Protein backbone atom coordinates (compact mmCIF):
# COMPACT_ATOMS: atom_id res chain seq x y z
CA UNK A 1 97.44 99.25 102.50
CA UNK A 2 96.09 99.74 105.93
CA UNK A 3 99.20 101.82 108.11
CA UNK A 4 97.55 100.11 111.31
CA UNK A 5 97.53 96.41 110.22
CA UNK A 6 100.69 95.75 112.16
CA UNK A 7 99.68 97.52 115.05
CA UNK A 8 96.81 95.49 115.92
CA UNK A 9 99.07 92.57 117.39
CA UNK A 10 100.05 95.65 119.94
CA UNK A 11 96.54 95.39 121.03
CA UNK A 12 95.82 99.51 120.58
CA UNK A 13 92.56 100.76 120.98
CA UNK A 14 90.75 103.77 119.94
CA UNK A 15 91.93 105.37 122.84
CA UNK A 16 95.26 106.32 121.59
CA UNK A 17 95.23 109.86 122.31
CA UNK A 18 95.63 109.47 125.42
CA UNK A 19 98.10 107.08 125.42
CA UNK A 20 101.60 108.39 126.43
CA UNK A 21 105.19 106.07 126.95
CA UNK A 22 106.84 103.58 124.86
CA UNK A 23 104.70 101.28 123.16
CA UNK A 24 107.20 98.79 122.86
CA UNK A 25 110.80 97.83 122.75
CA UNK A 26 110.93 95.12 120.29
CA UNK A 27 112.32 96.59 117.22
CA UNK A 28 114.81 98.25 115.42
CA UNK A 29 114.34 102.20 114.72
CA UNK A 30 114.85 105.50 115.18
CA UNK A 31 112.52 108.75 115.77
CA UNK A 32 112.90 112.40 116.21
CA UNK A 33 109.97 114.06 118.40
CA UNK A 34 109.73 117.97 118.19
CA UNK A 35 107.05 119.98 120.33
CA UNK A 36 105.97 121.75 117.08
CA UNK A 37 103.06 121.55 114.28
CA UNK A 38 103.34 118.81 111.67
CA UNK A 39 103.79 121.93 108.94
CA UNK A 40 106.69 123.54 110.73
CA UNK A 41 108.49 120.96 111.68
CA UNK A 42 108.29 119.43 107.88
CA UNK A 43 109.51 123.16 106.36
CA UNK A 44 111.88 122.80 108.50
CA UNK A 45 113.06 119.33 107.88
CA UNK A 46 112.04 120.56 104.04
CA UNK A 47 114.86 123.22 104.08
CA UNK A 48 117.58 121.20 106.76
CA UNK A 49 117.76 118.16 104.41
CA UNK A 50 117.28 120.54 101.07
CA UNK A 51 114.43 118.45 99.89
CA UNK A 52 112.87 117.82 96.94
CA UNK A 53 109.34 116.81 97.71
CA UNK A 54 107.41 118.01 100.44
CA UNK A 55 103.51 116.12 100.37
CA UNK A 56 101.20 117.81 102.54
CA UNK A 57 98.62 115.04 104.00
CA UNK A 58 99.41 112.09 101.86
CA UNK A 59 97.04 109.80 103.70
CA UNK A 60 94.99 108.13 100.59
CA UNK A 61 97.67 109.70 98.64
CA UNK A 62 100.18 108.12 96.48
CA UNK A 63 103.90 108.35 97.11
CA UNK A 64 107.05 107.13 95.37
CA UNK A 65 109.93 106.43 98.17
CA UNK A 66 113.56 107.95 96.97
CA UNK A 67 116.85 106.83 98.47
CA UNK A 68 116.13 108.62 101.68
CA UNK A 69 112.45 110.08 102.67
CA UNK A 70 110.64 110.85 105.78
CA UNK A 71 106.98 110.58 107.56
CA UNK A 72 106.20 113.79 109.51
CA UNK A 73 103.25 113.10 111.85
CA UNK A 74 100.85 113.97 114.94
CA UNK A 75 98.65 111.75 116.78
CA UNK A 76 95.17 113.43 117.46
CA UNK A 77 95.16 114.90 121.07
CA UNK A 78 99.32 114.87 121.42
CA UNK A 79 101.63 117.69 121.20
CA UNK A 80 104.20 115.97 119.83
CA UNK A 81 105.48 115.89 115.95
CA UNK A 82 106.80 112.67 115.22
CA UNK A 83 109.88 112.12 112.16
CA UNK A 84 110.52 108.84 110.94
CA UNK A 85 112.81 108.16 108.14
CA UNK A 86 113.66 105.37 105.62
CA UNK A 87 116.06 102.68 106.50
CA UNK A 88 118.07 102.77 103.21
CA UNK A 89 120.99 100.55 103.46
CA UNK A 90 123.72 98.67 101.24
CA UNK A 91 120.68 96.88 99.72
CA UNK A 92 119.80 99.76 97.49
CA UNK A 93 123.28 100.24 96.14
CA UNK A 94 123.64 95.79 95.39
CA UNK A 95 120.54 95.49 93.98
CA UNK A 96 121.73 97.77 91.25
CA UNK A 97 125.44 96.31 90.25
CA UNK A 98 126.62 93.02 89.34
CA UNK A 99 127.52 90.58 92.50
CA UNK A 100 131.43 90.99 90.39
CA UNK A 101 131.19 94.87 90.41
CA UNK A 102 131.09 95.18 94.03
CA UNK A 103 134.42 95.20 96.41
CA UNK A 104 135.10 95.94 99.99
CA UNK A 105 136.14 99.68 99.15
CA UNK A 106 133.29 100.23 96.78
CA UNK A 107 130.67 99.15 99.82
CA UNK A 108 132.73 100.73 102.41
CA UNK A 109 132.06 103.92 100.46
CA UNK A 110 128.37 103.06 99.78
CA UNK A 111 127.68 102.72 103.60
CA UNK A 112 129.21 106.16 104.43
CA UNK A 113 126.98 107.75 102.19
CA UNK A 114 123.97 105.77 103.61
CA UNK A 115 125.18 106.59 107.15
CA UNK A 116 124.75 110.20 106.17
CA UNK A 117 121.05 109.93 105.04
CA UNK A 118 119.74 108.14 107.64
CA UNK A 119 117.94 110.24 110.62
CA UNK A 120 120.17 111.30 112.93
CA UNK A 121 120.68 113.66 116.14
CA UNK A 122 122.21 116.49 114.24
CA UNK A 123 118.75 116.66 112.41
CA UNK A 124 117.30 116.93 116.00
CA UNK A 125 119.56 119.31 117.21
CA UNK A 126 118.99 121.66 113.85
CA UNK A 127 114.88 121.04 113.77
CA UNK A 128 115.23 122.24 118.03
CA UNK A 129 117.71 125.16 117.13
CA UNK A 130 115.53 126.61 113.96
CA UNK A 131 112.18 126.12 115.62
CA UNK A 132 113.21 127.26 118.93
CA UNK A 133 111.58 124.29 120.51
CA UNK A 134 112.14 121.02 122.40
CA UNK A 135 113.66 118.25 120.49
CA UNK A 136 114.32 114.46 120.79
CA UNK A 137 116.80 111.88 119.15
CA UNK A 138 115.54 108.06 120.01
CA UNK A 139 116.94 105.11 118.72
CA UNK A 140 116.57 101.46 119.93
CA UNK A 141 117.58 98.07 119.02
CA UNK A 142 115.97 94.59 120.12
CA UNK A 143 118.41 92.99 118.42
CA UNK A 144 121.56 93.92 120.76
CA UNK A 145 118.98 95.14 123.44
CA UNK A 146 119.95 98.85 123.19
CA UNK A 147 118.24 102.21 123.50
CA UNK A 148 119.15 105.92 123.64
CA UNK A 149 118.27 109.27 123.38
CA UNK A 150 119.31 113.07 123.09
CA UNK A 151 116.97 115.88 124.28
CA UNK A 152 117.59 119.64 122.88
CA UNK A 153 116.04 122.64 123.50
CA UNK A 154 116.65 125.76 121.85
CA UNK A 155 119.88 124.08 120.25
CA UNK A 156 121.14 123.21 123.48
CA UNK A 157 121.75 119.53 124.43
CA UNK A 158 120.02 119.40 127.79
CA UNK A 159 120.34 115.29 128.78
CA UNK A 160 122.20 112.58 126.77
CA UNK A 161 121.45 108.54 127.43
CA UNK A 162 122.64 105.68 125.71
CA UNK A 163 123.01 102.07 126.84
CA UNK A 164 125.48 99.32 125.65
CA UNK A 165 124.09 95.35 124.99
CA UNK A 166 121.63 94.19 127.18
CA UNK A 167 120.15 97.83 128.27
CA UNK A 168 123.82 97.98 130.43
CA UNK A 169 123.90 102.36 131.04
CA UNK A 170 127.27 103.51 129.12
CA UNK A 171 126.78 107.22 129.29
CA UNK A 172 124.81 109.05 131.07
CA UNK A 173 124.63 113.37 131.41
CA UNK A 174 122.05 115.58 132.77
CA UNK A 175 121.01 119.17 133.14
CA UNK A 176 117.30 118.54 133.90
CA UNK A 177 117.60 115.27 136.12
CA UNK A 178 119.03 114.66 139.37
CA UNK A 179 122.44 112.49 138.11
CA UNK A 180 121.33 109.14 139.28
CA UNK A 181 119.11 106.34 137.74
CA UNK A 182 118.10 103.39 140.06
CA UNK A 183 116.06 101.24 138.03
CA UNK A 184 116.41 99.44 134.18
CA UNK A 185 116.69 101.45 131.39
CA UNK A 186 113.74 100.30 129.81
CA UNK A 187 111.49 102.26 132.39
CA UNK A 188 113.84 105.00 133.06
CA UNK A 189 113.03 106.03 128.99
CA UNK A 190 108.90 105.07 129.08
CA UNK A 191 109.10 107.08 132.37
CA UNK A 192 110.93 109.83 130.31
CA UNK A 193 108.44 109.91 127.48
CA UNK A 194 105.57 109.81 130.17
CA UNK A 195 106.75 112.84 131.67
CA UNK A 196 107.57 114.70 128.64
CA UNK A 197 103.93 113.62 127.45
CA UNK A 198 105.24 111.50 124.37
CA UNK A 199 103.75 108.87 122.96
CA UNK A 200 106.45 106.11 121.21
CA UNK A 201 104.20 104.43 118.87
CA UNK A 202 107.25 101.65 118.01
CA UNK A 203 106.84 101.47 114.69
CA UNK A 204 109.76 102.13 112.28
CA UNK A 205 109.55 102.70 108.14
CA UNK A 206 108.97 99.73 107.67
CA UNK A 207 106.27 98.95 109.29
CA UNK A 208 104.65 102.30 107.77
CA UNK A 209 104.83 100.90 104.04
CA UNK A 210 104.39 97.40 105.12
CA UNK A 211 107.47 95.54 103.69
CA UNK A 212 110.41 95.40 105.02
CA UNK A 213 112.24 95.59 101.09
CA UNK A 214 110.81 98.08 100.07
CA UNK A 215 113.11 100.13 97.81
CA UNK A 216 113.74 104.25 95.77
CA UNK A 217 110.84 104.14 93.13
CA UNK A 218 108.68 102.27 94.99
CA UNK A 219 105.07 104.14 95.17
CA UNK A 220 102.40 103.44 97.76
CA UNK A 221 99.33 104.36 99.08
CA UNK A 222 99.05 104.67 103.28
CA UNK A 223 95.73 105.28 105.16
CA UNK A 224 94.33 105.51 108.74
CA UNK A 225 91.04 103.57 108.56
CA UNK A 226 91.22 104.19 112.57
CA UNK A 227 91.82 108.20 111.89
CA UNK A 228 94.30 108.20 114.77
CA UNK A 229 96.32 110.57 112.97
CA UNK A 230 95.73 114.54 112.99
CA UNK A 231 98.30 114.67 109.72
CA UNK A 232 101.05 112.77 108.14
CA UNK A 233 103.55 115.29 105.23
CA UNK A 234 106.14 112.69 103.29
CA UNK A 235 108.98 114.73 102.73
CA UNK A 236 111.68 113.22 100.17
CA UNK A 237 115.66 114.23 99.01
């Protein structure tokens, strides 16, 4: 299964290296960009998250998705390492019990422990702090219109943003920006990733495998008939 058959509708072109902002803001997702290599940032996402698989290249490759796994990847010509991790949710956990099995306290505990796989800005704050880098936690919703981010550096939380529904600011601290915004928060980020020379490609796990219910044990096959990609690693717990 082609990787880019979704990203055709966004009307790409070969020309993605130089491309740089946020491709779009229609979709739920969250990413973790770290100014390092593809191979050291997946060590040291390898060691952080005490993996058990670490693939090296897996375009054409097969791999078998676990209850939480990750994508660690460059664009050709960026700078940039991009993580993005499964979505696991209470789905996994249903889809093995009985519909009479299952009670409020049982799921309660379910979605704690999902909570605690999924990608978060600890991992971005531990990748920044062992690599000695720049780091960046990114999350955004289209379905509550909300977006946010955290930017480390060294292990050091240098600017935190995160809006409430309908892009509205909620919090807002700097140590690299004057402490002011004056325009939406939609451009304020793509002006963000401009500057920091990201590219946000907008395209969660999902996307990646190409169904959204996709599930542990699961194996597939990506590739980059495009070859926009320098390397992707699949790292899995």
């Amino acid at each position: 299964m082609s990787l880019w058959q979704n990203v055709k509708k966004k009307k790409m072109t070969s020309l993605l290296s130089g491309k740089r902002g946020v491709g779009s803001f229609e979709y739920n997702g969250s990413t973790i960009f770290v100014k390092e290599h593809v191979e050291a940032v997946s060590h040291s996402l390898s060691n952080k998250r005490h993996a058990n698989c670490w693939q090296k290249n897996v375009i054409c490759q097969e791999i078998e998705l676990t209850e939480q796994c990750f994508f660690v990847f460059r664009f050709k010509g960026h700078s940039w390492t991009n993580v993005i991790a499964r979505d696991p949710s209470g789905l996994d956990f249903v889809t093995t019990k009985e519909t009479n099995q299952i009670n409020e306290e049982i799921l309660k505990q379910e979605m704690e422990k999902v909570y605690s796989l999924c990608l978060n800005e600890e991992d971005a704050y531990l990748l920044s702090m062992d690599l000695k880098t720049r780091t960046i936690f990114y999350g955004v919703s289209d379905t509550i219109l909300a977006l946010g981010y955290r930017i480390y550096e060294n292990g050091e939380l240098l600017e935190k943003f995160e809006t409430d529904e309908g892009y509205e600011i909620l919090e807002w601290e700097s140590n690299i920006h004057d402490d002011r915004i004056d325009i939406k928060a939609e451009e304020w980020v793509d002006q963000l990733f401009r500057q920091q020379d990201i590219f946000e490609p907008s395209i969660n796990f999902r996307r990646w495998v190409g169904y959204a219910m996709h599930k542990p044990g699961d194996k597939i096959t990506l590739s980059d008939p495009k070859g926009y990609l320098e390397r992707v690693d699949f790292v899995a717990l």
